Amino acid sequence: MIKKIIMICIPLIILNCTALITDPDELNDIGDGSLIHPDVAITDQSVINVFLEQHNGIYYATYEDGSLDMRYRIEGSDIYSGYGTQINAVRTLFGSKLQIYIEGQSSSTGAGYEMNDEMFTFNFGYDGNIYLFANAIFHKDAYSSQNGYGDKLGSPISALAAETGNYYYYDYDNTKKYYILIDSIGQVYIDENFNITYSKDYYNGNVLTITYTQPGGTTSKQDLHFYNDKLIFGNTWINDQLQYEKLTRYDIFTPYNGTYTGGGITLTVGSSQVTLTGVSYGTPVMSGNKLIIYQYSSRYPTKEYKFVFSYDKQTVTYTQPDGTQLTLNKN
């Protein structure tokens, strides 16, 4: 789900889709979504591999109803999506902040949103969890005026003239959708359909901060980083609250991989998936040698299928939702 969150939510409500928000005063605890500056970035993959090995785990989003969604797995030095697909990306590290940059597909191999670059910032907190920021990427065309982009964002900023251009992403129909335009005198233009009622901007040399109010009184502030002819989203605040998503860490399944059977029940544990006879769409969560498969329902209470693995990993005690127990043996 997170893979397309950026492009689905673009542009001004880009991070309204996150599960949780926090006060910006907590930046010291959870980090931020700003671009790692190239001068301090660690790009040595061997160093990054060691860092990732220290943060092995499966990371889950928690939604308002308390349900969990498996979002990422870090195992060894590799990162996988919740579906078990390995994420091949350019990785950059600074402190406890890891940024992964995924290049979009070419027009010959992809279409629509698939052609967009993506970047995510993983801040690893002292609590072991990930604080996730989604960073939209916009590429640059030469500046040209566009119909529907008559709204000015603040006043011209002369230093922005160096960044003149039309910044775009690919829409679902393969067309370029512009986020902002910057003309030769540093004036920023934005889509008239956004209906911004008040705006201002500030440029400090490589980051443009824009602040605006939308209909209904919602205030937003965004940090936009210019780098290598791209515009990259950094932090976003909505009503003075920093937008991010907390992903809670649990243990990986791999040490218990195998098939366990007994009493007509089969439990199959794999690195990216756990299945149980008779349970569809279960969410498995591992903590030490204890596994719980949660089965969520909008109509009924959540069912919990509980397993405790033996020290030698050859048997598992299975407690069913009604409290009855049986022993499963590894095949």
Tab-separated table of C-alpha atoms in Angstrom:
chain	number	residue	atom	x	y	z
A	1	MET	CA	0.000	0.000	0.000
A	2	ILE	CA	2.743	2.495	0.841
A	3	LYS	CA	4.388	2.151	-2.562
A	4	LYS	CA	1.692	4.205	-4.294
A	5	ILE	CA	0.688	6.402	-1.399
A	6	ILE	CA	2.714	9.326	-2.721
A	7	MET	CA	1.237	9.502	-6.164
A	8	ILE	CA	-2.307	8.774	-5.107
A	9	CYS	CA	-2.292	11.591	-2.564
A	10	ILE	CA	-0.350	14.197	-4.559
A	11	PRO	CA	-0.034	17.054	-4.313
A	12	LEU	CA	-1.244	19.383	-1.522
A	13	ILE	CA	-2.733	16.626	0.593
A	14	ILE	CA	0.204	14.353	-0.052
A	15	LEU	CA	0.706	13.185	3.519
A	16	ASN	CA	-2.846	13.409	4.792
A	17	CYS	CA	-2.866	9.685	4.003
A	18	THR	CA	-0.493	8.811	6.837
A	19	ALA	CA	-1.884	6.890	9.783
A	20	LEU	CA	-0.509	9.113	12.522
A	21	ILE	CA	0.578	12.705	13.058
A	22	THR	CA	2.598	14.326	15.795
A	23	ASP	CA	3.597	17.702	17.132
A	24	PRO	CA	6.750	19.115	15.477
A	25	ASP	CA	8.352	19.512	18.915
A	26	GLU	CA	8.964	15.755	18.857
A	27	LEU	CA	11.461	16.003	15.979
A	28	ASN	CA	14.326	15.101	18.293
A	29	ASP	CA	12.612	11.829	19.171
A	30	ILE	CA	11.357	10.637	15.795
A	31	GLY	CA	13.571	12.446	13.274
A	32	ASP	CA	12.255	14.219	10.215
A	33	GLY	CA	11.670	13.771	6.503
A	34	SER	CA	14.220	16.255	5.180
A	35	LEU	CA	16.638	15.234	2.432
A	36	ILE	CA	19.988	13.915	3.662
A	37	HIS	CA	22.549	16.419	2.427
A	38	PRO	CA	25.064	14.840	0.011
A	39	ASP	CA	27.979	16.278	2.005
A	40	VAL	CA	27.122	14.141	5.046
A	41	ALA	CA	25.374	11.182	3.418
A	42	ILE	CA	26.810	7.698	3.918
A	43	THR	CA	26.632	5.798	0.633
A	44	ASP	CA	29.005	2.930	1.480
A	45	GLN	CA	26.663	-0.062	1.177
A	46	SER	CA	28.744	-2.213	3.507
A	47	VAL	CA	28.206	0.335	6.289
A	48	ILE	CA	24.495	0.525	5.480
A	49	ASN	CA	24.271	-3.274	5.494
A	50	VAL	CA	25.660	-3.420	9.038
A	51	PHE	CA	23.169	-0.747	10.104
A	52	LEU	CA	20.239	-2.698	8.642
A	53	GLU	CA	21.363	-5.940	10.278
A	54	GLN	CA	21.005	-4.154	13.612
A	55	HIS	CA	17.367	-3.339	12.799
A	56	ASN	CA	16.069	-6.669	11.570
A	57	GLY	CA	12.350	-7.042	12.134
A	58	ILE	CA	8.898	-6.768	10.609
A	59	TYR	CA	7.315	-3.331	10.804
A	60	TYR	CA	3.556	-2.853	11.043
A	61	ALA	CA	1.233	0.107	10.673
A	62	THR	CA	-1.515	0.433	13.282
A	63	TYR	CA	-4.852	1.834	12.163
A	64	GLU	CA	-7.535	3.639	14.128
A	65	ASP	CA	-9.458	0.427	14.807
A	66	GLY	CA	-6.315	-1.193	16.254
A	67	SER	CA	-5.720	-3.496	13.304
A	68	LEU	CA	-2.182	-4.113	12.079
A	69	ASP	CA	-0.865	-4.097	8.522
A	70	MET	CA	2.514	-5.592	7.631
A	71	ARG	CA	4.385	-2.881	5.751
A	72	TYR	CA	8.104	-3.708	5.640
A	73	ARG	CA	10.438	-6.517	6.567
A	74	ILE	CA	14.139	-5.953	7.171
A	75	GLU	CA	16.063	-9.199	7.194
A	76	GLY	CA	19.815	-9.406	6.952
A	77	SER	CA	20.719	-6.335	4.919
A	78	ASP	CA	17.660	-6.499	2.662
A	79	ILE	CA	14.370	-4.583	2.763
A	80	TYR	CA	11.120	-6.193	1.598
A	81	SER	CA	7.601	-4.902	1.149
A	82	GLY	CA	4.806	-6.376	3.227
A	83	TYR	CA	4.049	-8.628	0.278
A	84	GLY	CA	7.533	-10.134	0.401
A	85	THR	CA	8.949	-8.310	-2.636
A	86	GLN	CA	12.543	-7.209	-2.222
A	87	ILE	CA	12.945	-3.456	-2.632
A	88	ASN	CA	15.815	-2.579	-4.917
A	89	ALA	CA	16.687	1.023	-4.235
A	90	VAL	CA	19.491	3.524	-3.797
A	91	ARG	CA	20.123	3.665	-0.045
A	92	THR	CA	21.568	6.620	1.851
A	93	LEU	CA	22.276	6.807	5.572
A	94	PHE	CA	22.916	9.533	8.113
A	95	GLY	CA	22.732	8.788	11.823
A	96	SER	CA	19.544	6.787	12.369
A	97	LYS	CA	17.940	8.090	9.180
A	98	LEU	CA	17.816	5.829	6.139
A	99	GLN	CA	16.493	7.058	2.805
A	100	ILE	CA	15.590	4.678	0.004
A	101	TYR	CA	15.215	6.042	-3.514
A	102	ILE	CA	13.341	3.940	-6.077
A	103	GLU	CA	13.682	4.967	-9.702
A	104	GLY	CA	10.540	4.882	-11.808
A	105	GLN	CA	10.179	2.612	-14.796
A	106	SER	CA	10.830	3.853	-18.311
A	107	SER	CA	7.944	4.473	-20.708
A	108	SER	CA	8.839	1.235	-22.483
A	109	THR	CA	8.392	-0.911	-19.354
A	110	GLY	CA	5.926	1.038	-17.206
A	111	ALA	CA	2.932	3.315	-17.421
A	112	GLY	CA	1.242	5.982	-15.337
A	113	TYR	CA	2.355	6.098	-11.712
A	114	GLU	CA	4.920	3.345	-12.347
A	115	MET	CA	7.115	5.901	-14.148
A	116	ASN	CA	7.450	8.110	-11.074
A	117	ASP	CA	10.479	8.043	-8.804
A	118	GLU	CA	9.777	7.445	-5.129
A	119	MET	CA	11.678	8.072	-1.933
A	120	PHE	CA	10.979	7.097	1.652
A	121	THR	CA	12.701	8.200	4.838
A	122	PHE	CA	13.008	5.627	7.611
A	123	ASN	CA	13.883	7.146	10.971
A	124	PHE	CA	14.741	4.401	13.457
A	125	GLY	CA	13.659	5.547	16.911
A	126	TYR	CA	15.162	4.637	20.266
A	127	ASP	CA	12.062	2.499	20.818
A	128	GLY	CA	13.027	0.265	17.883
A	129	ASN	CA	10.182	1.467	15.690
A	130	ILE	CA	10.333	3.198	12.307
A	131	TYR	CA	8.983	6.701	11.837
A	132	LEU	CA	8.200	6.842	8.145
A	133	PHE	CA	8.080	9.870	5.863
A	134	ALA	CA	7.017	9.678	2.214
A	135	ASN	CA	9.000	12.001	-0.078
A	136	ALA	CA	7.399	12.757	-3.439
A	137	ILE	CA	9.792	13.330	-6.340
A	138	PHE	CA	9.143	15.809	-9.146
A	139	HIS	CA	11.323	16.053	-12.245
A	140	LYS	CA	11.917	19.286	-14.136
A	141	ASP	CA	10.996	20.472	-17.607
A	142	ALA	CA	12.038	23.836	-19.029
A	143	TYR	CA	9.732	26.594	-17.835
A	144	SER	CA	6.679	27.423	-19.944
A	145	SER	CA	3.416	28.998	-18.859
A	146	GLN	CA	0.486	26.579	-18.563
A	147	ASN	CA	-3.257	27.027	-18.686
A	148	GLY	CA	-4.746	26.618	-15.231
A	149	TYR	CA	-1.567	27.678	-13.436
A	150	GLY	CA	-2.313	31.341	-12.903
A	151	ASP	CA	-2.257	31.355	-9.115
A	152	LYS	CA	0.904	32.859	-7.657
A	153	LEU	CA	2.399	31.337	-4.529
A	154	GLY	CA	3.803	34.254	-2.566
A	155	SER	CA	5.990	36.918	-4.190
A	156	PRO	CA	8.913	36.416	-6.585
A	157	ILE	CA	12.159	35.279	-4.964
A	158	SER	CA	15.118	36.270	-7.101
A	159	ALA	CA	17.303	33.384	-5.872
A	160	LEU	CA	14.684	30.932	-7.152
A	161	ALA	CA	15.420	32.010	-10.705
A	162	ALA	CA	18.230	29.425	-10.643
A	163	GLU	CA	15.571	26.718	-10.218
A	164	THR	CA	13.288	27.906	-13.013
A	165	GLY	CA	11.244	25.109	-14.575
A	166	ASN	CA	8.032	23.115	-14.562
A	167	TYR	CA	8.097	20.364	-11.920
A	168	TYR	CA	5.989	17.305	-12.723
A	169	TYR	CA	5.041	13.717	-11.989
A	170	TYR	CA	3.285	11.237	-14.264
A	171	ASP	CA	-0.454	10.906	-13.812
A	172	TYR	CA	-2.382	7.637	-14.182
A	173	ASP	CA	-2.913	8.264	-17.913
A	174	ASN	CA	0.828	8.787	-18.635
A	175	THR	CA	0.437	12.580	-18.911
A	176	LYS	CA	2.672	14.959	-16.994
A	177	LYS	CA	0.942	16.633	-14.078
A	178	TYR	CA	2.676	19.793	-12.874
A	179	TYR	CA	2.992	20.541	-9.198
A	180	ILE	CA	4.594	24.004	-9.370
A	181	LEU	CA	6.040	26.248	-12.059
A	182	ILE	CA	8.901	28.671	-11.418
A	183	ASP	CA	9.511	31.428	-13.948
A	184	SER	CA	12.670	33.377	-14.775
A	185	ILE	CA	12.184	35.941	-11.985
A	186	GLY	CA	11.547	33.347	-9.280
A	187	GLN	CA	7.756	33.562	-9.197
A	188	VAL	CA	6.081	30.306	-8.158
A	189	TYR	CA	2.795	29.316	-9.818
A	190	ILE	CA	0.457	26.581	-8.699
A	191	ASP	CA	-2.657	24.831	-9.990
A	192	GLU	CA	-5.711	27.090	-9.721
A	193	ASN	CA	-7.840	24.110	-8.681
A	194	PHE	CA	-6.121	24.030	-5.289
A	195	ASN	CA	-8.123	27.127	-4.287
A	196	ILE	CA	-5.449	28.458	-1.945
A	197	THR	CA	-6.749	31.485	-0.078
A	198	TYR	CA	-3.481	32.660	1.471
A	199	SER	CA	0.126	31.764	0.842
A	200	LYS	CA	3.710	32.733	1.480
A	201	ASP	CA	7.064	31.226	0.659
A	202	TYR	CA	10.646	31.316	1.883
A	203	TYR	CA	13.823	30.112	0.191
A	204	ASN	CA	17.052	29.489	2.080
A	205	GLY	CA	19.295	28.446	-0.797
A	206	ASN	CA	18.189	24.878	-1.480
A	207	VAL	CA	14.883	24.456	0.383
A	208	LEU	CA	11.686	26.274	-0.527
A	209	THR	CA	9.187	26.419	2.335
A	210	ILE	CA	5.615	27.174	1.322
A	211	THR	CA	2.761	27.928	3.689
A	212	TYR	CA	-0.869	28.160	2.637
A	213	THR	CA	-4.465	27.943	3.814
A	214	GLN	CA	-7.039	25.846	1.996
A	215	PRO	CA	-10.839	26.195	1.999
A	216	GLY	CA	-12.190	25.318	5.434
A	217	GLY	CA	-9.195	26.831	7.208
A	218	THR	CA	-6.730	23.922	7.005
A	219	THR	CA	-3.191	25.297	7.132
A	220	SER	CA	-0.264	23.500	5.540
A	221	LYS	CA	3.478	24.021	5.427
A	222	GLN	CA	5.843	22.073	3.173
A	223	ASP	CA	9.609	21.941	2.739
A	224	LEU	CA	10.600	21.404	-0.903
A	225	HIS	CA	14.226	20.444	-1.585
A	226	PHE	CA	15.942	21.180	-4.899
A	227	TYR	CA	18.541	18.615	-5.893
A	228	ASN	CA	19.872	17.469	-9.286
A	229	ASP	CA	17.067	19.094	-11.280
A	230	LYS	CA	14.466	17.506	-9.028
A	231	LEU	CA	12.061	18.804	-6.430
A	232	ILE	CA	11.806	16.500	-3.397
A	233	PHE	CA	9.239	16.748	-0.632
A	234	GLY	CA	10.694	16.987	2.853
A	235	ASN	CA	8.615	17.722	5.943
A	236	THR	CA	4.925	18.535	5.733
A	237	TRP	CA	2.899	20.080	8.550
A	238	ILE	CA	-0.898	20.206	8.538
A	239	ASN	CA	-2.447	22.467	11.159
A	240	ASP	CA	1.025	22.657	12.758
A	241	GLN	CA	1.311	18.873	13.097
A	242	LEU	CA	4.152	17.045	11.400
A	243	GLN	CA	2.945	14.295	9.071
A	244	TYR	CA	4.523	10.860	9.384
A	245	GLU	CA	3.600	7.255	10.054
A	246	LYS	CA	4.749	5.133	12.964
A	247	LEU	CA	5.601	1.526	12.113
A	248	THR	CA	5.911	-0.804	15.114
A	249	ARG	CA	8.654	-3.423	15.096
A	250	TYR	CA	8.084	-7.126	15.748
A	251	ASP	CA	10.350	-10.141	15.191
A	252	ILE	CA	10.966	-11.932	11.899
A	253	PHE	CA	9.416	-15.335	11.123
A	254	THR	CA	12.456	-16.964	9.523
A	255	PRO	CA	13.859	-18.787	12.597
A	256	TYR	CA	10.600	-20.768	12.702
A	257	ASN	CA	10.209	-21.463	8.980
A	258	GLY	CA	8.558	-24.801	8.277
A	259	THR	CA	5.280	-26.720	8.266
A	260	TYR	CA	3.649	-27.829	11.529
A	261	THR	CA	0.699	-30.217	11.606
A	262	GLY	CA	-1.614	-31.882	14.088
A	263	GLY	CA	-5.317	-32.596	14.595
A	264	GLY	CA	-6.132	-31.761	10.988
A	265	ILE	CA	-4.492	-28.334	11.336
A	266	THR	CA	-1.560	-27.103	9.259
A	267	LEU	CA	0.530	-24.066	10.150
A	268	THR	CA	3.014	-22.982	7.481
A	269	VAL	CA	5.632	-20.404	8.412
A	270	GLY	CA	7.656	-18.662	5.709
A	271	SER	CA	9.891	-15.627	5.748
A	272	SER	CA	7.233	-13.345	4.268
A	273	GLN	CA	3.988	-15.211	4.962
A	274	VAL	CA	2.272	-17.363	7.577
A	275	THR	CA	-0.808	-19.449	6.764
A	276	LEU	CA	-3.145	-21.494	8.946
A	277	THR	CA	-5.820	-23.984	7.936
A	278	GLY	CA	-9.231	-22.290	7.807
A	279	VAL	CA	-7.970	-18.737	8.334
A	280	SER	CA	-8.168	-16.265	5.459
A	281	TYR	CA	-6.542	-12.838	5.444
A	282	GLY	CA	-4.861	-13.308	8.804
A	283	THR	CA	-2.185	-10.895	10.018
A	284	PRO	CA	0.714	-12.775	11.686
A	285	VAL	CA	2.784	-11.071	14.385
A	286	MET	CA	5.891	-12.637	15.965
A	287	SER	CA	7.367	-11.738	19.354
A	288	GLY	CA	10.202	-13.989	20.496
A	289	ASN	CA	8.901	-17.555	20.199
A	290	LYS	CA	5.253	-16.469	20.328
A	291	LEU	CA	3.157	-16.031	17.195
A	292	ILE	CA	-0.338	-14.561	17.001
A	293	ILE	CA	-2.415	-14.559	13.837
A	294	TYR	CA	-5.054	-11.844	14.001
A	295	GLN	CA	-8.173	-12.246	11.919
A	296	TYR	CA	-9.913	-8.878	11.623
A	297	SER	CA	-13.561	-8.368	10.776
A	298	SER	CA	-15.757	-5.295	10.440
A	299	ARG	CA	-18.730	-7.300	11.726
A	300	TYR	CA	-17.255	-9.478	14.469
A	301	PRO	CA	-14.621	-9.171	17.210
A	302	THR	CA	-11.023	-9.877	16.196
A	303	LYS	CA	-10.049	-13.534	16.507
A	304	GLU	CA	-6.609	-14.457	17.839
A	305	TYR	CA	-4.861	-17.706	16.959
A	306	LYS	CA	-1.918	-18.141	19.328
A	307	PHE	CA	1.202	-20.284	18.972
A	308	VAL	CA	4.163	-20.897	21.261
A	309	PHE	CA	7.164	-22.621	19.686
A	310	SER	CA	9.354	-25.004	21.637
A	311	TYR	CA	12.998	-24.212	22.276
A	312	ASP	CA	14.125	-26.693	19.607
A	313	LYS	CA	11.447	-25.386	17.176
A	314	GLN	CA	10.141	-28.919	16.600
A	315	THR	CA	6.731	-28.495	18.242
A	316	VAL	CA	4.288	-25.654	18.755
A	317	THR	CA	1.442	-25.284	21.246
A	318	TYR	CA	-1.598	-23.906	19.447
A	319	THR	CA	-4.339	-22.085	21.386
A	320	GLN	CA	-7.495	-21.607	19.342
A	321	PRO	CA	-9.771	-18.563	19.748
A	322	ASP	CA	-12.126	-20.606	21.966
A	323	GLY	CA	-9.249	-21.453	24.325
A	324	THR	CA	-8.766	-25.091	23.361
A	325	GLN	CA	-5.192	-26.250	22.780
A	326	LEU	CA	-3.403	-28.834	20.692
A	327	THR	CA	0.180	-29.622	19.771
A	328	LEU	CA	1.507	-29.300	16.233
A	329	ASN	CA	4.670	-31.097	15.140
A	330	LYS	CA	7.161	-29.935	12.576
A	331	ASN	CA	7.201	-32.089	9.455
